């Protein structure tokens, strides 16, 4: 077994340096917990950046993937495959009304790339409107929809035809849409942008306006999907029915997978206009089916709703002059503080709680949805402790 120093030295020497790494070597995970190489246990509110909704080493996923590894590991979409057929059917059942067909891929950025390509192909128009503080991934199309300067500045020229308007501002959308607009993309809750929640009136107004104008409504549910907000998709919280929905992260229970879902009217789709070698691969398909079954069998959606309410209410009871606001839906929670978040994340980790930043001054909590009430009490106690001044 290598020491902490040896592992750190090798990662620093052989990786590109794009990731700011924390001084913690993770050894194993189970449910909502992670352990480091010294045996220290953490309550994991990073949750693989929101990809661990069903928990680390989920037993449904583990047994589905083990079985799949011994049955079939490669089967591209030029062939038919039973589990893929079942997954597509399940996705049609759990996604909002109107979403009926899916393009399977491997990540959130790829799901959004597919969304933009389909939006252009279906409408024959080329402009995509996105939002200030929106995050949609880092490949060129997805990055062009992503707002934050630090992700974009070294990579110009980006894809032409993308623009950004203020979030939660319907008038800005009305002004921005023109005869070349193919689609508007939004997160129901901006994750990376600081756990900023879309107003119900705004989101419904957006949907109504886009329908009137014949502009496609794309909802990016990469972070909010698969139970995270106490609903299968955050769109369900407001009865939204997007024309296109994108998902990834927790869909595969730890296995890389993503999907773009779209309505049934795909007359303009051309054969071979899009594709992916690993899209719809048997391992990702088996793990995604296991995730959906686990969520259903264990009533995870309702439990998340309740636990989320409890977590948010408990955090709101903390009295600290540093806290500006506690906000969230389900187990997608942010604490906006009056100063930089990162030093507090380090203090929390020392106390056995792993959490994320969102923007400069928001502490973000995306625990596995299998977290227990006692663990939430533990996290709240530690947040209280580190935010005491
Ligand atoms: C809302 C949203 N969209 C897209 C992405 C990109 O997903 P991926 O990192 O899988 O490409 C993310 C990742 O954080 C996200 O939060």
mmCIF file of C-alpha atoms and ligand atoms in Angstrom:
data_model
loop_
_atom_site.group_PDB
_atom_site.id
_atom_site.type_symbol
_atom_site.label_atom_id
_atom_site.label_comp_id
_atom_site.label_asym_id
_atom_site.label_seq_id
_atom_site.Cartn_x
_atom_site.Cartn_y
_atom_site.Cartn_z
ATOM 1 C CA UNK A 1 0.000 0.000 0.000
ATOM 2 C CA UNK A 2 1.431 3.393 -0.976
ATOM 3 C CA UNK A 3 1.677 6.171 1.617
ATOM 4 C CA UNK A 4 -0.281 9.446 1.434
ATOM 5 C CA UNK A 5 2.867 11.241 0.232
ATOM 6 C CA UNK A 6 3.596 8.692 -2.505
ATOM 7 C CA UNK A 7 0.036 8.792 -3.851
ATOM 8 C CA UNK A 8 -0.013 12.589 -3.807
ATOM 9 C CA UNK A 9 3.376 12.788 -5.510
ATOM 10 C CA UNK A 10 2.290 10.436 -8.318
ATOM 11 C CA UNK A 11 -1.055 12.154 -8.894
ATOM 12 C CA UNK A 12 0.689 15.521 -9.031
ATOM 13 C CA UNK A 13 3.438 14.282 -11.298
ATOM 14 C CA UNK A 14 1.260 12.422 -13.813
ATOM 15 C CA UNK A 15 -2.026 14.330 -13.971
ATOM 16 C CA UNK A 16 -2.536 17.551 -15.922
ATOM 17 C CA UNK A 17 -3.147 19.827 -12.957
ATOM 18 C CA UNK A 18 -6.639 20.967 -13.936
ATOM 19 C CA UNK A 19 -8.124 19.659 -10.677
ATOM 20 C CA UNK A 20 -7.408 21.428 -7.378
ATOM 21 C CA UNK A 21 -7.038 18.328 -5.176
ATOM 22 C CA UNK A 22 -7.761 18.030 -1.485
ATOM 23 C CA UNK A 23 -5.216 16.348 0.794
ATOM 24 C CA UNK A 24 -7.418 13.306 1.418
ATOM 25 C CA UNK A 25 -6.796 9.869 -0.092
ATOM 26 C CA UNK A 26 -10.108 8.027 -0.329
ATOM 27 C CA UNK A 27 -9.953 4.282 0.131
ATOM 28 C CA UNK A 28 -13.521 3.009 0.149
ATOM 29 C CA UNK A 29 -17.160 3.994 0.304
ATOM 30 C CA UNK A 30 -20.453 2.536 1.460
ATOM 31 C CA UNK A 31 -23.834 4.254 1.331
ATOM 32 C CA UNK A 32 -23.353 7.853 2.468
ATOM 33 C CA UNK A 33 -19.874 7.256 3.931
ATOM 34 C CA UNK A 34 -16.320 7.450 2.647
ATOM 35 C CA UNK A 35 -13.163 6.332 4.427
ATOM 36 C CA UNK A 36 -9.641 7.619 3.851
ATOM 37 C CA UNK A 37 -6.454 5.542 3.962
ATOM 38 C CA UNK A 38 -6.013 6.321 7.662
ATOM 39 C CA UNK A 39 -9.399 4.792 8.447
ATOM 40 C CA UNK A 40 -11.037 8.171 9.058
ATOM 41 C CA UNK A 41 -14.757 8.069 8.257
ATOM 42 C CA UNK A 42 -16.556 10.936 6.498
ATOM 43 C CA UNK A 43 -20.206 11.711 5.861
ATOM 44 C CA UNK A 44 -20.027 12.335 2.136
ATOM 45 C CA UNK A 45 -21.986 15.405 1.061
ATOM 46 C CA UNK A 46 -19.899 15.701 -2.116
ATOM 47 C CA UNK A 47 -21.620 12.533 -3.325
ATOM 48 C CA UNK A 48 -19.379 12.231 -6.396
ATOM 49 C CA UNK A 49 -20.481 15.748 -7.429
ATOM 50 C CA UNK A 50 -24.062 14.471 -7.330
ATOM 51 C CA UNK A 51 -23.398 11.159 -9.053
ATOM 52 C CA UNK A 52 -23.855 8.980 -5.954
ATOM 53 C CA UNK A 53 -27.602 9.373 -5.292
ATOM 54 C CA UNK A 54 -28.085 5.649 -4.615
ATOM 55 C CA UNK A 55 -25.020 5.553 -2.360
ATOM 56 C CA UNK A 56 -21.491 4.263 -2.700
ATOM 57 C CA UNK A 57 -21.245 0.597 -3.701
ATOM 58 C CA UNK A 58 -25.004 0.290 -3.928
ATOM 59 C CA UNK A 59 -25.891 -3.422 -3.715
ATOM 60 C CA UNK A 60 -28.394 -3.335 -6.641
ATOM 61 C CA UNK A 61 -25.794 -1.660 -8.866
ATOM 62 C CA UNK A 62 -22.951 -3.916 -7.704
ATOM 63 C CA UNK A 63 -24.813 -7.116 -8.428
ATOM 64 C CA UNK A 64 -26.211 -5.866 -11.778
ATOM 65 C CA UNK A 65 -22.761 -4.780 -12.952
ATOM 66 C CA UNK A 66 -21.068 -7.983 -11.717
ATOM 67 C CA UNK A 67 -23.593 -10.091 -13.613
ATOM 68 C CA UNK A 68 -23.239 -7.891 -16.695
ATOM 69 C CA UNK A 69 -19.447 -8.205 -16.655
ATOM 70 C CA UNK A 70 -19.862 -11.928 -17.060
ATOM 71 C CA UNK A 71 -22.611 -11.818 -19.697
ATOM 72 C CA UNK A 72 -22.020 -9.046 -22.221
ATOM 73 C CA UNK A 73 -19.733 -6.010 -21.998
ATOM 74 C CA UNK A 74 -19.787 -4.499 -25.514
ATOM 75 C CA UNK A 75 -22.808 -4.086 -27.757
ATOM 76 C CA UNK A 76 -23.040 -0.886 -29.768
ATOM 77 C CA UNK A 77 -26.368 0.509 -30.898
ATOM 78 C CA UNK A 78 -26.186 -1.036 -34.375
ATOM 79 C CA UNK A 79 -27.514 -4.161 -32.596
ATOM 80 C CA UNK A 80 -30.632 -4.557 -30.513
ATOM 81 C CA UNK A 81 -30.241 -5.467 -26.835
ATOM 82 C CA UNK A 82 -32.935 -6.461 -24.331
ATOM 83 C CA UNK A 83 -31.702 -4.490 -21.311
ATOM 84 C CA UNK A 84 -31.288 -1.364 -23.444
ATOM 85 C CA UNK A 85 -34.872 -1.749 -24.657
ATOM 86 C CA UNK A 86 -36.025 -2.056 -21.034
ATOM 87 C CA UNK A 87 -34.004 0.979 -19.941
ATOM 88 C CA UNK A 88 -35.424 3.144 -22.754
ATOM 89 C CA UNK A 89 -38.928 2.125 -21.690
ATOM 90 C CA UNK A 90 -38.176 2.889 -18.020
ATOM 91 C CA UNK A 91 -36.752 6.305 -18.935
ATOM 92 C CA UNK A 92 -39.929 7.134 -20.841
ATOM 93 C CA UNK A 93 -41.930 6.245 -17.711
ATOM 94 C CA UNK A 94 -39.921 8.299 -15.199
ATOM 95 C CA UNK A 95 -39.272 11.445 -17.266
ATOM 96 C CA UNK A 96 -41.807 14.293 -17.595
ATOM 97 C CA UNK A 97 -44.837 13.907 -19.873
ATOM 98 C CA UNK A 98 -43.957 14.348 -23.532
ATOM 99 C CA UNK A 99 -40.437 12.902 -23.285
ATOM 100 C CA UNK A 100 -40.569 9.609 -25.168
ATOM 101 C CA UNK A 101 -37.308 8.938 -26.982
ATOM 102 C CA UNK A 102 -33.702 8.905 -25.794
ATOM 103 C CA UNK A 103 -30.180 9.256 -27.039
ATOM 104 C CA UNK A 104 -27.846 7.407 -24.669
ATOM 105 C CA UNK A 105 -24.342 8.730 -24.032
ATOM 106 C CA UNK A 106 -21.708 8.837 -21.293
ATOM 107 C CA UNK A 107 -21.783 12.165 -19.453
ATOM 108 C CA UNK A 108 -23.719 15.344 -18.804
ATOM 109 C CA UNK A 109 -21.753 17.392 -21.301
ATOM 110 C CA UNK A 110 -22.448 14.814 -24.005
ATOM 111 C CA UNK A 111 -26.150 14.812 -23.165
ATOM 112 C CA UNK A 112 -26.187 18.584 -23.639
ATOM 113 C CA UNK A 113 -24.193 18.339 -26.879
ATOM 114 C CA UNK A 114 -26.886 15.973 -28.145
ATOM 115 C CA UNK A 115 -29.587 18.409 -27.007
ATOM 116 C CA UNK A 116 -28.015 21.282 -28.958
ATOM 117 C CA UNK A 117 -27.432 19.199 -32.074
ATOM 118 C CA UNK A 118 -31.003 17.869 -32.044
ATOM 119 C CA UNK A 119 -32.367 21.364 -31.385
ATOM 120 C CA UNK A 120 -30.563 22.698 -34.459
ATOM 121 C CA UNK A 121 -31.436 19.672 -36.587
ATOM 122 C CA UNK A 122 -35.132 19.703 -35.656
ATOM 123 C CA UNK A 123 -35.735 23.433 -35.989
ATOM 124 C CA UNK A 124 -33.304 24.320 -38.773
ATOM 125 C CA UNK A 125 -32.360 27.307 -36.583
ATOM 126 C CA UNK A 126 -29.002 27.841 -34.917
ATOM 127 C CA UNK A 127 -29.218 30.117 -31.880
ATOM 128 C CA UNK A 128 -29.249 28.732 -28.346
ATOM 129 C CA UNK A 129 -29.991 30.941 -25.345
ATOM 130 C CA UNK A 130 -28.601 29.991 -21.916
ATOM 131 C CA UNK A 131 -28.522 31.722 -18.535
ATOM 132 C CA UNK A 132 -26.112 33.770 -16.465
ATOM 133 C CA UNK A 133 -24.461 31.448 -13.887
ATOM 134 C CA UNK A 134 -25.732 28.388 -15.810
ATOM 135 C CA UNK A 135 -23.450 25.341 -15.989
ATOM 136 C CA UNK A 136 -23.846 22.743 -18.728
ATOM 137 C CA UNK A 137 -20.450 21.058 -19.049
ATOM 138 C CA UNK A 138 -17.037 21.626 -20.583
ATOM 139 C CA UNK A 139 -17.024 20.231 -24.133
ATOM 140 C CA UNK A 140 -17.200 22.980 -26.735
ATOM 141 C CA UNK A 141 -20.980 23.082 -27.239
ATOM 142 C CA UNK A 142 -21.741 22.586 -23.557
ATOM 143 C CA UNK A 143 -19.056 25.122 -22.623
ATOM 144 C CA UNK A 144 -20.585 27.630 -25.003
ATOM 145 C CA UNK A 145 -23.796 27.375 -22.943
ATOM 146 C CA UNK A 146 -21.859 27.506 -19.645
ATOM 147 C CA UNK A 147 -21.562 31.021 -18.303
ATOM 148 C CA UNK A 148 -18.667 31.226 -15.824
ATOM 149 C CA UNK A 149 -15.620 33.051 -17.225
ATOM 150 C CA UNK A 150 -13.063 30.822 -15.508
ATOM 151 C CA UNK A 151 -14.293 27.786 -17.452
ATOM 152 C CA UNK A 152 -14.419 29.610 -20.808
ATOM 153 C CA UNK A 153 -11.605 32.131 -21.004
ATOM 154 C CA UNK A 154 -8.784 29.953 -22.384
ATOM 155 C CA UNK A 155 -10.827 28.297 -25.095
ATOM 156 C CA UNK A 156 -12.095 30.924 -27.500
ATOM 157 C CA UNK A 157 -13.469 30.821 -30.094
ATOM 158 C CA UNK A 158 -16.366 28.832 -28.674
ATOM 159 C CA UNK A 159 -19.312 27.580 -30.742
ATOM 160 C CA UNK A 160 -21.112 30.495 -32.413
ATOM 161 C CA UNK A 161 -24.812 31.100 -31.825
ATOM 162 C CA UNK A 162 -24.870 30.919 -27.988
ATOM 163 C CA UNK A 163 -25.889 33.798 -25.730
ATOM 164 C CA UNK A 164 -26.663 34.298 -22.020
ATOM 165 C CA UNK A 165 -29.504 36.120 -20.311
ATOM 166 C CA UNK A 166 -30.223 36.724 -16.593
ATOM 167 C CA UNK A 167 -31.860 33.817 -14.694
ATOM 168 C CA UNK A 168 -35.323 34.242 -13.194
ATOM 169 C CA UNK A 169 -36.076 37.076 -15.626
ATOM 170 C CA UNK A 170 -38.810 36.342 -18.149
ATOM 171 C CA UNK A 171 -38.589 39.764 -19.810
ATOM 172 C CA UNK A 172 -34.930 39.095 -20.664
ATOM 173 C CA UNK A 173 -35.991 35.901 -22.453
ATOM 174 C CA UNK A 174 -38.773 37.708 -24.303
ATOM 175 C CA UNK A 175 -36.267 40.262 -25.520
ATOM 176 C CA UNK A 176 -33.641 37.689 -26.497
ATOM 177 C CA UNK A 177 -35.754 35.293 -28.573
ATOM 178 C CA UNK A 178 -35.742 36.024 -32.312
ATOM 179 C CA UNK A 179 -36.526 34.206 -35.565
ATOM 180 C CA UNK A 180 -33.187 32.314 -35.412
ATOM 181 C CA UNK A 181 -33.681 30.951 -31.879
ATOM 182 C CA UNK A 182 -33.678 27.167 -31.795
ATOM 183 C CA UNK A 183 -33.771 26.588 -28.022
ATOM 184 C CA UNK A 184 -33.473 27.936 -24.504
ATOM 185 C CA UNK A 185 -31.553 25.816 -21.956
ATOM 186 C CA UNK A 186 -31.944 26.139 -18.211
ATOM 187 C CA UNK A 187 -31.398 24.331 -14.914
ATOM 188 C CA UNK A 188 -34.460 24.279 -12.635
ATOM 189 C CA UNK A 189 -31.969 24.798 -9.803
ATOM 190 C CA UNK A 190 -28.593 26.193 -10.814
ATOM 191 C CA UNK A 191 -26.106 23.847 -9.153
ATOM 192 C CA UNK A 192 -22.601 25.085 -9.895
ATOM 193 C CA UNK A 193 -24.043 28.604 -10.063
ATOM 194 C CA UNK A 194 -24.793 28.573 -6.313
ATOM 195 C CA UNK A 195 -27.936 26.458 -5.661
ATOM 196 C CA UNK A 196 -30.100 29.193 -7.165
ATOM 197 C CA UNK A 197 -33.695 28.036 -7.424
ATOM 198 C CA UNK A 198 -35.890 28.951 -10.366
ATOM 199 C CA UNK A 199 -39.104 30.750 -9.361
ATOM 200 C CA UNK A 200 -42.183 28.705 -10.156
ATOM 201 C CA UNK A 201 -43.898 31.605 -11.986
ATOM 202 C CA UNK A 202 -40.779 32.241 -14.023
ATOM 203 C CA UNK A 203 -40.318 28.628 -15.097
ATOM 204 C CA UNK A 204 -43.976 28.216 -16.025
ATOM 205 C CA UNK A 205 -43.884 31.566 -17.835
ATOM 206 C CA UNK A 206 -40.789 30.444 -19.753
ATOM 207 C CA UNK A 207 -42.540 27.256 -20.826
ATOM 208 C CA UNK A 208 -45.673 29.095 -21.989
ATOM 209 C CA UNK A 209 -43.712 31.755 -23.875
ATOM 210 C CA UNK A 210 -41.424 29.246 -25.620
ATOM 211 C CA UNK A 211 -44.413 27.165 -26.721
ATOM 212 C CA UNK A 212 -46.063 30.239 -28.217
ATOM 213 C CA UNK A 213 -42.859 31.105 -30.076
ATOM 214 C CA UNK A 214 -42.080 27.542 -31.230
ATOM 215 C CA UNK A 215 -38.711 27.638 -29.452
ATOM 216 C CA UNK A 216 -37.534 24.374 -27.867
ATOM 217 C CA UNK A 217 -37.353 24.272 -24.058
ATOM 218 C CA UNK A 218 -34.308 22.291 -22.869
ATOM 219 C CA UNK A 219 -34.084 21.463 -19.170
ATOM 220 C CA UNK A 220 -30.676 20.336 -17.948
ATOM 221 C CA UNK A 221 -31.352 17.803 -15.166
ATOM 222 C CA UNK A 222 -27.805 16.450 -15.052
ATOM 223 C CA UNK A 223 -27.446 17.448 -11.385
ATOM 224 C CA UNK A 224 -31.110 17.575 -10.368
ATOM 225 C CA UNK A 225 -32.220 14.236 -11.855
ATOM 226 C CA UNK A 226 -32.776 10.798 -10.354
ATOM 227 C CA UNK A 227 -34.388 11.864 -7.109
ATOM 228 C CA UNK A 228 -31.958 14.579 -6.024
ATOM 229 C CA UNK A 229 -34.624 17.237 -5.398
ATOM 230 C CA UNK A 230 -37.263 14.911 -3.935
ATOM 231 C CA UNK A 231 -38.789 14.198 -7.353
ATOM 232 C CA UNK A 232 -37.591 11.991 -10.211
ATOM 233 C CA UNK A 233 -36.688 15.218 -12.010
ATOM 234 C CA UNK A 234 -36.810 18.800 -10.721
ATOM 235 C CA UNK A 235 -39.146 19.582 -13.653
ATOM 236 C CA UNK A 236 -41.775 17.522 -11.790
ATOM 237 C CA UNK A 237 -41.674 19.945 -8.843
ATOM 238 C CA UNK A 238 -43.353 22.563 -11.042
ATOM 239 C CA UNK A 239 -45.152 20.315 -13.544
ATOM 240 C CA UNK A 240 -42.769 21.409 -16.320
ATOM 241 C CA UNK A 241 -42.860 19.542 -19.621
ATOM 242 C CA UNK A 242 -39.649 20.373 -21.493
ATOM 243 C CA UNK A 243 -39.206 19.533 -25.165
ATOM 244 C CA UNK A 244 -35.759 18.146 -24.374
ATOM 245 C CA UNK A 245 -34.333 16.925 -21.054
ATOM 246 C CA UNK A 246 -30.742 15.964 -20.281
ATOM 247 C CA UNK A 247 -29.485 13.705 -17.507
ATOM 248 C CA UNK A 248 -26.299 11.928 -16.365
ATOM 249 C CA UNK A 249 -24.463 11.875 -12.984
ATOM 250 C CA UNK A 250 -26.549 9.563 -10.744
ATOM 251 C CA UNK A 251 -28.228 7.756 -13.614
ATOM 252 C CA UNK A 252 -25.597 5.003 -13.575
ATOM 253 C CA UNK A 253 -25.028 4.636 -9.827
ATOM 254 C CA UNK A 254 -21.310 5.384 -10.330
ATOM 255 C CA UNK A 255 -20.967 4.024 -13.863
ATOM 256 C CA UNK A 256 -20.550 6.794 -16.485
ATOM 257 C CA UNK A 257 -23.777 7.277 -18.427
ATOM 258 C CA UNK A 258 -25.922 10.106 -19.713
ATOM 259 C CA UNK A 259 -29.018 10.581 -21.819
ATOM 260 C CA UNK A 260 -30.925 13.164 -23.783
ATOM 261 C CA UNK A 261 -34.691 12.690 -23.790
ATOM 262 C CA UNK A 262 -36.965 14.277 -26.377
ATOM 263 C CA UNK A 263 -40.603 14.247 -27.586
ATOM 264 C CA UNK A 264 -41.882 11.913 -30.249
ATOM 265 C CA UNK A 265 -41.895 14.230 -33.269
ATOM 266 C CA UNK A 266 -38.499 13.453 -34.759
ATOM 267 C CA UNK A 267 -39.323 13.543 -38.474
ATOM 268 C CA UNK A 268 -36.310 15.720 -39.235
ATOM 269 C CA UNK A 269 -33.779 13.420 -37.570
ATOM 270 C CA UNK A 270 -31.335 12.050 -40.106
ATOM 271 C CA UNK A 271 -29.765 8.588 -39.776
ATOM 272 C CA UNK A 272 -26.107 8.720 -38.623
ATOM 273 C CA UNK A 273 -26.381 12.423 -37.761
ATOM 274 C CA UNK A 274 -25.240 11.632 -34.194
ATOM 275 C CA UNK A 275 -23.781 8.685 -32.307
ATOM 276 C CA UNK A 276 -21.449 7.391 -29.588
ATOM 277 C CA UNK A 277 -19.383 4.206 -29.362
ATOM 278 C CA UNK A 278 -20.159 3.660 -25.685
ATOM 279 C CA UNK A 279 -23.689 5.144 -25.783
ATOM 280 C CA UNK A 280 -26.155 2.496 -24.612
ATOM 281 C CA UNK A 281 -23.375 0.071 -23.640
ATOM 282 C CA UNK A 282 -24.502 -2.990 -21.670
ATOM 283 C CA UNK A 283 -22.736 -2.129 -18.401
ATOM 284 C CA UNK A 284 -24.164 1.389 -18.216
ATOM 285 C CA UNK A 285 -27.563 0.084 -19.239
ATOM 286 C CA UNK A 286 -27.541 -2.611 -16.539
ATOM 287 C CA UNK A 287 -26.385 -0.170 -13.857
ATOM 288 C CA UNK A 288 -29.003 2.439 -14.860
ATOM 289 C CA UNK A 289 -31.779 -0.150 -14.677
ATOM 290 C CA UNK A 290 -30.525 -1.123 -11.215
ATOM 291 C CA UNK A 291 -30.555 2.541 -10.107
ATOM 292 C CA UNK A 292 -34.159 3.015 -11.219
ATOM 293 C CA UNK A 293 -35.235 -0.204 -9.507
ATOM 294 C CA UNK A 294 -33.424 0.739 -6.277
ATOM 295 C CA UNK A 295 -35.075 4.173 -6.204
ATOM 296 C CA UNK A 296 -38.513 2.620 -6.737
ATOM 297 C CA UNK A 297 -38.125 -0.330 -4.337
ATOM 298 C CA UNK A 298 -36.859 1.881 -1.513
ATOM 299 C CA UNK A 299 -39.228 4.844 -1.880
ATOM 300 C CA UNK A 300 -36.185 7.095 -2.272
ATOM 301 C CA UNK A 301 -38.132 9.992 -3.805
ATOM 302 C CA UNK A 302 -40.419 10.456 -0.788
ATOM 303 C CA UNK A 303 -37.605 9.840 1.683
ATOM 304 C CA UNK A 304 -35.501 12.499 -0.049
ATOM 305 C CA UNK A 305 -38.348 14.980 0.172
ATOM 306 C CA UNK A 306 -38.640 14.397 3.932
ATOM 307 C CA UNK A 307 -34.929 14.233 4.697
ATOM 308 C CA UNK A 308 -34.320 17.332 2.596
ATOM 309 C CA UNK A 309 -36.940 19.285 4.496
ATOM 310 C CA UNK A 310 -35.401 18.151 7.799
ATOM 311 C CA UNK A 311 -31.847 18.988 6.665
ATOM 312 C CA UNK A 312 -32.805 22.469 5.428
ATOM 313 C CA UNK A 313 -34.878 23.277 8.527
ATOM 314 C CA UNK A 314 -32.048 22.109 10.813
ATOM 315 C CA UNK A 315 -29.509 24.242 8.942
ATOM 316 C CA UNK A 316 -31.840 27.234 9.164
ATOM 317 C CA UNK A 317 -31.779 26.928 12.949
ATOM 318 C CA UNK A 318 -28.027 27.575 13.043
ATOM 319 C CA UNK A 319 -27.380 31.042 14.295
ATOM 320 C CA UNK A 320 -24.221 32.417 12.725
ATOM 321 C CA UNK A 321 -23.522 35.951 11.500
ATOM 322 C CA UNK A 322 -21.694 34.342 8.573
ATOM 323 C CA UNK A 323 -24.834 32.809 7.070
ATOM 324 C CA UNK A 324 -26.690 34.826 4.477
ATOM 325 C CA UNK A 325 -29.205 32.167 3.370
ATOM 326 C CA UNK A 326 -29.914 28.436 3.470
ATOM 327 C CA UNK A 327 -31.749 27.182 0.384
ATOM 328 C CA UNK A 328 -32.428 24.023 -1.581
ATOM 329 C CA UNK A 329 -34.875 21.371 -2.685
ATOM 330 C CA UNK A 330 -34.719 17.772 -1.500
ATOM 331 C CA UNK A 331 -31.082 16.929 -0.813
ATOM 332 C CA UNK A 332 -29.636 19.620 -3.086
ATOM 333 C CA UNK A 333 -28.745 22.215 -0.494
ATOM 334 C CA UNK A 334 -26.671 25.377 -0.334
ATOM 335 C CA UNK A 335 -25.604 27.654 2.498
ATOM 336 C CA UNK A 336 -24.679 31.069 1.174
ATOM 337 C CA UNK A 337 -22.153 32.691 3.472
ATOM 338 C CA UNK A 338 -20.710 36.189 3.554
ATOM 339 C CA UNK A 339 -17.193 35.085 2.751
ATOM 340 C CA UNK A 340 -15.251 32.550 0.661
ATOM 341 C CA UNK A 341 -16.525 28.970 1.026
ATOM 342 C CA UNK A 342 -13.299 26.973 0.588
ATOM 343 C CA UNK A 343 -11.702 27.530 4.041
ATOM 344 C CA UNK A 344 -14.906 26.244 5.643
ATOM 345 C CA UNK A 345 -14.929 23.174 3.432
ATOM 346 C CA UNK A 346 -11.473 22.337 4.751
ATOM 347 C CA UNK A 347 -12.655 22.805 8.353
ATOM 348 C CA UNK A 348 -15.687 20.610 7.693
ATOM 349 C CA UNK A 349 -13.490 17.865 6.240
ATOM 350 C CA UNK A 350 -11.323 17.970 9.383
ATOM 351 C CA UNK A 351 -14.565 17.400 11.305
ATOM 352 C CA UNK A 352 -15.539 14.407 9.134
ATOM 353 C CA UNK A 353 -17.909 16.083 6.651
ATOM 354 C CA UNK A 354 -17.132 16.374 2.935
ATOM 355 C CA UNK A 355 -18.963 19.119 1.029
ATOM 356 C CA UNK A 356 -18.568 21.176 -2.160
ATOM 357 C CA UNK A 357 -18.417 24.832 -3.096
ATOM 358 C CA UNK A 358 -20.957 26.333 -5.510
ATOM 359 C CA UNK A 359 -19.696 29.621 -6.823
ATOM 360 C CA UNK A 360 -17.417 31.574 -4.491
ATOM 361 C CA UNK A 361 -19.440 31.745 -1.314
ATOM 362 C CA UNK A 362 -21.887 28.844 -1.176
ATOM 363 C CA UNK A 363 -21.313 25.586 0.711
ATOM 364 C CA UNK A 364 -23.055 22.876 -1.305
ATOM 365 C CA UNK A 365 -24.369 19.575 0.072
ATOM 366 C CA UNK A 366 -25.213 16.737 -2.347
ATOM 367 C CA UNK A 367 -25.234 13.676 -0.072
ATOM 368 C CA UNK A 368 -26.240 10.241 -1.319
ATOM 369 C CA UNK A 369 -30.020 10.015 -0.923
ATOM 370 C CA UNK A 370 -29.547 6.996 1.347
ATOM 371 C CA UNK A 371 -28.142 9.268 4.060
ATOM 372 C CA UNK A 372 -29.801 8.743 7.461
ATOM 373 C CA UNK A 373 -31.276 11.298 9.847
ATOM 374 C CA UNK A 374 -28.446 10.735 12.363
ATOM 375 C CA UNK A 375 -25.883 11.565 9.696
ATOM 376 C CA UNK A 376 -27.757 14.760 8.882
ATOM 377 C CA UNK A 377 -27.700 15.677 12.591
ATOM 378 C CA UNK A 378 -23.944 15.032 12.572
ATOM 379 C CA UNK A 379 -23.434 17.267 9.510
ATOM 380 C CA UNK A 380 -25.574 20.061 10.979
ATOM 381 C CA UNK A 381 -23.647 19.904 14.256
ATOM 382 C CA UNK A 382 -20.342 20.231 12.366
ATOM 383 C CA UNK A 383 -21.607 23.070 10.178
ATOM 384 C CA UNK A 384 -22.742 24.840 13.338
ATOM 385 C CA UNK A 385 -19.290 24.330 14.851
ATOM 386 C CA UNK A 386 -17.277 25.626 11.875
ATOM 387 C CA UNK A 387 -19.536 28.615 11.229
ATOM 388 C CA UNK A 388 -19.367 29.771 14.852
ATOM 389 C CA UNK A 389 -17.321 32.964 15.055
HETATM 390 C C1 LIG B 1 -26.260 21.013 -14.572
HETATM 391 C C2 LIG B 1 -25.070 20.317 -15.150
HETATM 392 N N1 LIG B 1 -25.012 20.093 -16.471
HETATM 393 C C3 LIG B 1 -23.972 19.457 -17.041
HETATM 394 C C4 LIG B 1 -22.902 19.030 -16.275
HETATM 395 C C5 LIG B 1 -21.750 18.341 -16.939
HETATM 396 O O1 LIG B 1 -21.756 16.993 -16.649
HETATM 397 P P1 LIG B 1 -20.447 16.094 -16.881
HETATM 398 O O2 LIG B 1 -19.431 16.555 -15.901
HETATM 399 O O3 LIG B 1 -20.928 14.692 -16.651
HETATM 400 O O4 LIG B 1 -20.042 16.324 -18.291
HETATM 401 C C6 LIG B 1 -22.915 19.249 -14.903
HETATM 402 C C7 LIG B 1 -21.775 18.818 -14.066
HETATM 403 O O5 LIG B 1 -21.572 19.251 -12.965
HETATM 404 C C8 LIG B 1 -24.024 19.896 -14.320
HETATM 405 O O6 LIG B 1 -24.075 20.146 -13.000
#
